[in-house]
């Protein structure tokens, strides 16, 4: 049985059928912005392995950090123990984050960091003698991960509510942000949101949202004023604000964090994906001192979470090297250059009959089609064009590594234009 056949019969892939799986491509190695398939085909990567590999693959600085750490200590429990890699990564994170975020919880994945954020919010209000404040308010079209509490705040229509409806905690959903990032703000869109705060603030622990760009829930880019108004409403109605920056963090939207666009400081922030530059699974939930101290005032007096691989030294060491690269500050220019080029080159897709919308923000380019596309067919065409792009539903989108060259990026946009032309 060859690899592809074994894989087909025995291995689950993300959101894939066991009986009729989409075709898989075997990757043998990756370097810079290039994935090399087992048959030698080279593909330019448009996905950064889902927002993560911002520095490109097989990066000498990240490799060296991993090698050094593995020869020192790959892992040690975090209960009753601390270590230099955890100290270093936390120091760097706090220096990068807006003032007011003070305490770092090192979680094992993005979804877990969302669970941790939700537990923090719920435990905070319980400790403040308001256990009735245990629900979350979330804008529609959000995506926050695949674990249960995270799923409960994902979009109730395109998320996983239909399958797990009986199991998910009912949450409160606000209309999704309507004004586009670049358009003129329309304050009217807050009216239904204000109404929800009025009706539900007594039972709301927190608002959870993705600042400025909603990722897997629709790749929507929205006006920063929505974020600003959410912060104001949270303050007014005594509700915590959780910013899920797992996708938007570390420069992707053109600011270091999405919340920087609106000068908003959340009470709790979730970070992941690019945190380790796409090397290892690690995320962080960072909260304010107010939240941290508030949690510990009440019974049981401690924050109730502690995964086995918490603060994994190997992941911390690589994250540390990744943050050092971010702090060298080449990314702002790289992201602006990618944004300018995406705007120029993807706009041609607007002329195609099957295309509904083209949108770009930072190093993110999205082409939305009128109808859902045949992912397997599309992917085949992309591979023929020498690029790795993974569409879903009506969305063909790219968020390439920041180190992509203009020539490589043109290969991606050319492939999108020509593939969509083929399907028009
Ligand atoms: C990917 C993502 C998550 C989940 O992270 P995992 O590491 O896949 O668990 C949560 N929120 C947002 C905004 C994401 O993009």
Coordinates of C-alpha atoms and ligand atoms in Angstrom, one line a residue:
X1 CA 0.0 0.0 0.0
X2 CA 1.5 3.3 -1.0
X3 CA 1.5 6.3 1.4
X4 CA -1.4 8.1 -0.2
X5 CA -3.5 4.9 -0.1
X6 CA -2.6 4.2 3.5
X7 CA -3.4 7.8 4.5
X8 CA -6.7 7.5 2.7
X9 CA -7.7 4.4 4.6
X10 CA -6.4 5.1 8.1
X11 CA -5.7 8.8 8.8
X12 CA -8.2 11.6 9.6
X13 CA -7.5 15.0 8.1
X14 CA -9.1 18.4 9.1
X15 CA -12.8 18.4 8.3
X16 CA -12.5 15.4 5.9
X17 CA -14.7 12.4 5.2
X18 CA -13.4 8.9 6.0
X19 CA -15.4 7.4 3.1
X20 CA -14.9 10.0 0.4
X21 CA -11.9 12.1 1.4
X22 CA -10.6 14.9 -0.7
X23 CA -7.2 14.1 -2.3
X24 CA -4.1 14.6 -0.3
X25 CA -0.7 15.8 -1.5
X26 CA 2.4 14.3 0.2
X27 CA 4.9 17.0 1.1
X28 CA 8.5 15.8 1.6
X29 CA 10.1 19.0 2.7
X30 CA 9.7 22.7 2.9
X31 CA 12.1 25.6 2.8
X32 CA 11.5 29.3 2.6
X33 CA 8.2 29.8 0.8
X34 CA 8.4 26.5 -1.1
X35 CA 6.8 23.1 -0.3
X36 CA 8.4 20.2 -2.1
X37 CA 6.1 17.3 -2.8
X38 CA 7.2 13.6 -2.7
X39 CA 7.3 13.5 -6.5
X40 CA 9.6 16.5 -6.6
X41 CA 7.0 19.1 -7.6
X42 CA 7.7 22.5 -6.0
X43 CA 4.8 24.7 -4.8
X44 CA 4.9 28.3 -3.6
X45 CA 3.0 28.4 -0.4
X46 CA 0.1 30.9 -0.1
X47 CA -1.3 29.6 3.2
X48 CA 1.6 29.9 5.8
X49 CA 0.2 26.6 7.0
X50 CA -2.9 28.4 8.3
X51 CA -1.5 31.8 9.4
X52 CA 1.5 30.2 11.2
X53 CA 4.6 30.0 9.1
X54 CA 5.2 33.8 8.8
X55 CA 9.0 33.6 8.5
X56 CA 8.9 30.8 6.0
X57 CA 9.8 27.1 6.5
X58 CA 13.1 25.6 7.7
X59 CA 14.3 29.0 9.0
X60 CA 17.9 28.9 10.3
X61 CA 17.1 31.0 13.4
X62 CA 14.1 28.8 14.4
X63 CA 16.0 25.6 13.6
X64 CA 18.9 26.7 15.7
X65 CA 16.6 27.6 18.6
X66 CA 15.0 24.2 18.4
X67 CA 18.3 22.3 18.2
X68 CA 19.8 24.1 21.1
X69 CA 16.7 23.6 23.3
X70 CA 16.3 19.9 22.4
X71 CA 19.9 19.3 23.5
X72 CA 19.2 21.1 26.8
X73 CA 15.7 20.0 27.8
X74 CA 12.8 19.2 25.6
X75 CA 10.1 19.2 28.3
X76 CA 9.6 19.5 32.0
X77 CA 6.4 19.9 33.9
X78 CA 5.3 23.5 34.7
X79 CA 3.7 22.7 38.0
X80 CA 6.2 24.0 40.6
X81 CA 8.9 24.5 38.0
X82 CA 9.8 27.4 35.7
X83 CA 12.5 27.8 33.1
X84 CA 14.4 30.3 30.9
X85 CA 12.5 29.7 27.6
X86 CA 9.1 30.4 29.4
X87 CA 10.5 33.5 31.1
X88 CA 12.0 34.8 27.8
X89 CA 8.9 34.2 25.7
X90 CA 6.6 35.8 28.3
X91 CA 8.9 38.8 28.7
X92 CA 9.0 39.3 24.9
X93 CA 5.2 38.9 24.6
X94 CA 4.5 41.4 27.4
X95 CA 6.8 43.9 25.8
X96 CA 5.0 43.6 22.5
X97 CA 1.4 43.7 23.8
X98 CA -0.4 46.9 24.7
X99 CA 0.1 48.1 28.3
X100 CA -2.5 46.6 30.6
X101 CA -1.9 43.0 29.7
X102 CA 0.2 41.5 32.4
X103 CA -0.1 37.8 33.0
X104 CA 0.6 35.0 30.6
X105 CA -0.9 31.5 30.5
X106 CA 1.0 29.3 28.1
X107 CA -1.6 27.0 26.5
X108 CA -1.1 24.1 24.1
X109 CA -3.2 25.2 21.1
X110 CA -5.3 28.1 19.9
X111 CA -8.6 26.4 20.8
X112 CA -7.2 25.6 24.3
X113 CA -6.2 29.3 24.7
X114 CA -9.8 30.2 24.0
X115 CA -11.1 27.7 26.5
X116 CA -8.6 29.3 29.0
X117 CA -9.8 32.8 28.2
X118 CA -13.5 31.8 28.7
X119 CA -12.7 30.0 31.9
X120 CA -10.8 33.1 33.1
X121 CA -13.8 35.3 32.4
X122 CA -16.3 33.0 34.0
X123 CA -14.1 32.4 37.1
X124 CA -13.5 36.1 37.4
X125 CA -17.2 36.9 37.8
X126 CA -17.8 33.9 40.1
X127 CA -15.0 35.2 42.3
X128 CA -16.6 38.7 42.2
X129 CA -19.8 37.2 43.6
X130 CA -21.6 37.4 40.3
X131 CA -21.8 33.7 39.2
X132 CA -24.8 34.6 37.0
X133 CA -22.4 36.3 34.6
X134 CA -21.3 33.2 32.7
X135 CA -22.4 33.8 29.1
X136 CA -20.4 35.0 26.1
X137 CA -21.5 37.6 23.5
X138 CA -19.9 36.9 20.1
X139 CA -20.4 38.5 16.7
X140 CA -21.8 36.2 14.0
X141 CA -19.3 34.9 11.4
X142 CA -16.7 34.4 14.1
X143 CA -14.4 31.4 14.4
X144 CA -12.7 30.6 17.7
X145 CA -11.6 26.9 17.5
X146 CA -12.9 23.4 17.6
X147 CA -13.2 22.5 21.3
X148 CA -16.5 22.8 23.0
X149 CA -16.5 26.2 24.6
X150 CA -14.8 27.6 21.6
X151 CA -17.4 26.0 19.3
X152 CA -20.2 27.5 21.3
X153 CA -19.0 31.0 20.3
X154 CA -18.3 30.2 16.6
X155 CA -20.9 31.4 14.1
X156 CA -24.1 29.5 14.9
X157 CA -25.0 29.0 11.2
X158 CA -21.7 28.2 9.4
X159 CA -20.0 26.9 12.6
X160 CA -20.7 23.5 14.1
X161 CA -23.9 24.3 16.0
X162 CA -26.1 22.1 13.8
X163 CA -24.2 18.9 14.7
X164 CA -23.6 19.7 18.4
X165 CA -26.6 21.9 19.2
X166 CA -27.7 19.7 22.1
X167 CA -24.2 19.8 23.7
X168 CA -23.1 23.4 23.2
X169 CA -23.8 26.0 25.8
X170 CA -26.2 28.6 24.4
X171 CA -24.5 31.9 23.9
X172 CA -25.6 35.4 22.8
X173 CA -24.8 36.3 19.1
X174 CA -24.5 39.9 17.8
X175 CA -25.0 40.7 14.1
X176 CA -21.6 40.4 12.4
X177 CA -19.7 43.7 11.8
X178 CA -21.1 45.3 8.6
X179 CA -19.0 48.3 7.8
X180 CA -16.0 47.3 5.7
X181 CA -12.5 48.1 7.0
X182 CA -12.0 50.9 4.4
X183 CA -15.5 52.3 4.3
X184 CA -17.1 55.1 6.3
X185 CA -18.3 54.0 9.7
X186 CA -22.0 53.6 10.2
X187 CA -22.9 53.9 13.9
X188 CA -26.4 52.5 13.2
X189 CA -24.9 49.0 13.1
X190 CA -24.3 49.2 16.9
X191 CA -28.0 49.7 17.7
X192 CA -28.8 46.0 17.8
X193 CA -25.6 45.3 19.7
X194 CA -26.5 47.9 22.3
X195 CA -29.9 46.3 22.7
X196 CA -28.2 42.9 23.4
X197 CA -26.0 44.5 26.1
X198 CA -29.1 46.0 27.7
X199 CA -31.0 42.8 27.6
X200 CA -28.1 40.5 28.7
X201 CA -25.4 42.3 30.6
X202 CA -26.5 40.8 33.9
X203 CA -25.6 37.3 32.5
X204 CA -22.6 38.3 30.3
X205 CA -19.1 37.4 31.4
X206 CA -17.4 38.6 28.3
X207 CA -17.5 39.5 24.7
X208 CA -15.2 37.4 22.5
X209 CA -14.3 38.6 19.0
X210 CA -11.6 38.5 16.3
X211 CA -10.3 42.1 15.9
X212 CA -10.6 43.6 12.4
X213 CA -10.5 40.4 10.5
X214 CA -12.9 37.5 11.0
X215 CA -10.9 34.5 9.8
X216 CA -12.3 31.0 9.2
X217 CA -15.9 32.2 9.8
X218 CA -15.8 34.1 6.5
X219 CA -12.6 36.0 5.9
X220 CA -14.3 39.3 6.6
X221 CA -12.5 42.6 7.2
X222 CA -14.4 45.1 9.2
X223 CA -14.2 48.7 10.5
X224 CA -12.0 49.4 13.5
X225 CA -14.8 51.5 15.1
X226 CA -16.8 48.3 15.7
X227 CA -14.0 47.2 17.9
X228 CA -13.7 50.5 19.7
X229 CA -17.5 50.6 20.3
X230 CA -17.4 47.0 21.7
X231 CA -14.7 48.1 24.2
X232 CA -16.8 51.1 25.2
X233 CA -19.9 48.9 25.6
X234 CA -18.0 46.3 27.6
X235 CA -16.8 49.1 30.0
X236 CA -20.3 50.7 30.2
X237 CA -22.0 47.4 31.0
X238 CA -19.4 45.7 33.1
X239 CA -18.4 43.0 30.7
X240 CA -14.9 41.7 29.9
X241 CA -13.5 41.9 26.4
X242 CA -11.6 38.9 25.0
X243 CA -9.7 39.5 21.7
X244 CA -9.0 36.3 19.8
X245 CA -5.8 37.3 17.9
X246 CA -4.8 33.8 17.1
X247 CA -5.0 34.6 13.4
X248 CA -4.6 38.4 13.4
X249 CA -1.6 38.6 15.8
X250 CA 2.0 39.3 14.9
X251 CA 1.6 41.7 12.0
X252 CA -0.7 39.9 9.7
X253 CA -3.3 42.8 9.4
X254 CA -0.6 45.5 9.1
X255 CA -0.5 46.3 12.8
X256 CA 1.3 44.1 15.3
X257 CA -2.0 43.1 16.8
X258 CA -5.5 43.7 15.3
X259 CA -6.6 45.6 18.4
X260 CA -3.8 48.2 17.7
X261 CA -5.8 49.4 14.7
X262 CA -8.4 50.8 17.2
X263 CA -6.1 51.5 20.1
X264 CA -8.2 49.0 22.1
X265 CA -6.8 47.0 25.0
X266 CA -8.7 43.9 25.8
X267 CA -9.0 42.3 29.3
X268 CA -7.9 39.0 27.8
X269 CA -6.0 38.3 24.6
X270 CA -5.5 34.9 22.8
X271 CA -2.4 34.4 20.7
X272 CA -1.3 31.3 18.7
X273 CA -0.5 30.3 15.2
X274 CA 2.4 32.6 14.2
X275 CA 3.6 32.5 17.9
X276 CA 6.0 29.7 17.1
X277 CA 6.4 30.6 13.4
X278 CA 4.6 27.4 12.4
X279 CA 7.0 25.1 14.2
X280 CA 5.2 23.7 17.2
X281 CA 1.8 23.9 18.7
X282 CA 1.7 26.6 21.4
X283 CA -0.6 29.4 22.3
X284 CA -0.9 32.0 25.0
X285 CA -3.8 33.6 26.9
X286 CA -2.7 36.9 28.4
X287 CA -4.9 38.8 30.8
X288 CA -4.8 42.0 32.8
X289 CA -3.7 42.1 36.4
X290 CA -7.3 43.1 37.3
X291 CA -8.6 39.9 35.9
X292 CA -5.8 37.8 37.3
X293 CA -6.1 39.2 40.8
X294 CA -9.9 39.2 40.6
X295 CA -9.9 35.5 39.8
X296 CA -7.8 34.7 42.8
X297 CA -9.8 36.8 45.3
X298 CA -12.6 34.2 45.5
X299 CA -12.8 30.5 46.1
X300 CA -11.0 28.3 45.0
X301 CA -8.4 31.1 44.9
X302 CA -6.5 29.6 42.0
X303 CA -7.1 29.6 38.3
X304 CA -8.4 26.2 37.4
X305 CA -6.4 25.1 34.3
X306 CA -3.0 23.3 33.9
X307 CA -2.3 21.2 30.8
X308 CA 0.5 18.5 30.9
X309 CA 2.5 20.3 28.2
X310 CA 2.0 23.8 29.6
X311 CA 5.0 26.0 28.8
X312 CA 6.7 23.3 26.8
X313 CA 10.3 24.5 26.7
X314 CA 10.9 23.4 23.1
X315 CA 7.9 25.4 21.9
X316 CA 8.8 28.3 24.1
X317 CA 12.4 28.4 22.7
X318 CA 11.1 28.4 19.1
X319 CA 8.4 31.0 19.9
X320 CA 11.1 33.1 21.5
X321 CA 13.2 33.0 18.3
X322 CA 10.1 33.7 16.2
X323 CA 9.2 36.8 18.4
X324 CA 12.9 37.9 18.1
X325 CA 12.5 37.9 14.3
X326 CA 9.2 39.8 14.5
X327 CA 10.9 42.3 16.8
X328 CA 13.6 42.9 14.1
X329 CA 10.8 44.8 12.5
X330 CA 11.1 43.8 8.9
X331 CA 7.4 42.7 8.9
X332 CA 5.8 46.2 8.6
X333 CA 7.4 46.8 5.2
X334 CA 7.0 43.3 4.1
X335 CA 3.3 43.3 4.9
X336 CA 2.7 46.7 3.3
X337 CA 4.4 45.5 0.1
X338 CA 2.3 42.3 0.1
X339 CA -0.9 44.4 0.6
X340 CA 0.0 46.8 -2.2
X341 CA 0.7 43.9 -4.6
X342 CA -2.4 41.9 -3.6
X343 CA -4.5 45.0 -4.2
X344 CA -3.0 45.6 -7.6
X345 CA -3.0 42.0 -8.8
X346 CA -6.1 40.5 -7.3
X347 CA -8.4 43.4 -8.4
X348 CA -8.4 41.8 -11.9
X349 CA -10.5 39.0 -10.5
X350 CA -13.3 41.5 -10.0
X351 CA -14.0 41.3 -13.8
X352 CA -14.9 37.6 -13.6
X353 CA -18.6 36.6 -13.6
X354 CA -18.1 34.0 -10.8
X355 CA -16.4 36.5 -8.5
X356 CA -18.6 38.3 -5.9
X357 CA -15.9 40.3 -4.0
X358 CA -12.2 40.9 -3.7
X359 CA -10.8 42.1 -0.4
X360 CA -7.3 42.7 0.9
X361 CA -6.0 43.8 4.3
X362 CA -2.4 43.5 5.3
X363 CA -0.9 40.3 4.1
X364 CA -4.3 38.7 3.5
X365 CA -6.0 38.5 0.1
X366 CA -9.5 37.1 -0.4
X367 CA -11.5 36.4 -3.5
X368 CA -15.1 35.4 -2.7
X369 CA -17.0 33.6 -5.4
X370 CA -20.8 33.6 -6.1
X371 CA -21.1 29.9 -5.5
X372 CA -19.2 27.3 -3.4
X373 CA -16.3 25.9 -5.4
X374 CA -15.1 22.3 -6.0
X375 CA -12.1 22.3 -3.7
X376 CA -10.5 19.2 -5.2
X377 CA -10.8 20.5 -8.8
X378 CA -9.5 23.9 -7.8
X379 CA -6.6 22.5 -5.8
X380 CA -5.5 20.4 -8.8
X381 CA -5.3 23.5 -11.0
X382 CA -3.4 25.4 -8.3
X383 CA -0.9 22.5 -8.0
X384 CA -0.5 22.5 -11.8
X385 CA 0.3 26.2 -11.6
X386 CA 2.9 25.4 -9.0
X387 CA 1.2 27.0 -6.0
X388 CA -0.3 25.8 -2.7
X389 CA -3.7 27.4 -2.1
X390 CA -6.5 25.8 -0.1
X391 CA -9.9 27.3 -0.8
X392 CA -12.9 26.6 1.3
X393 CA -16.6 27.2 0.5
X394 CA -16.8 30.4 -1.6
X395 CA -13.4 31.6 -0.5
X396 CA -10.1 31.5 -2.3
X397 CA -7.7 33.3 0.0
X398 CA -4.0 33.6 0.6
X399 CA -2.0 34.8 3.6
X400 CA 1.6 34.0 2.5
X401 CA 4.7 34.0 4.6
X402 CA 6.0 37.6 5.1
X403 CA 9.3 36.7 3.4
X404 CA 7.6 36.0 0.0
X405 CA 9.2 37.8 -2.9
X406 CA 7.2 39.9 -5.4
X407 CA 7.9 37.3 -8.1
X408 CA 6.6 34.5 -5.9
X409 CA 3.6 36.4 -4.8
X410 CA 2.8 37.1 -8.5
X411 CA 2.8 33.4 -9.1
X412 CA 0.1 33.0 -6.5
X413 CA -2.1 35.9 -7.8
X414 CA -1.6 34.7 -11.4
X415 CA -2.7 31.2 -10.4
X416 CA -5.8 32.5 -8.7
X417 CA -6.8 34.7 -11.6
X418 CA -6.2 32.0 -14.2
X419 CA -7.8 29.2 -12.2
X420 CA -11.0 31.2 -11.5
X421 CA -11.0 32.2 -15.2
X422 CA -11.0 28.5 -16.1
X423 CA -14.0 27.9 -13.9
X424 CA -15.9 31.0 -15.1
Ligands
LIG1 C1 -7.1 28.9 14.2 C2 -7.9 29.7 15.2 C3 -8.3 29.2 16.4 C4 -8.0 27.8 16.9 O1 -6.6 27.5 17.0 P1 -6.1 26.0 16.9 O2 -4.6 26.1 17.2 O3 -6.4 25.5 15.6 O4 -6.8 25.3 18.0 C5 -9.0 30.0 17.2 N1 -9.3 31.3 16.9 C6 -8.9 31.8 15.7 C7 -9.3 33.2 15.4 C8 -8.2 31.0 14.8 O5 -7.9 31.5 13.6

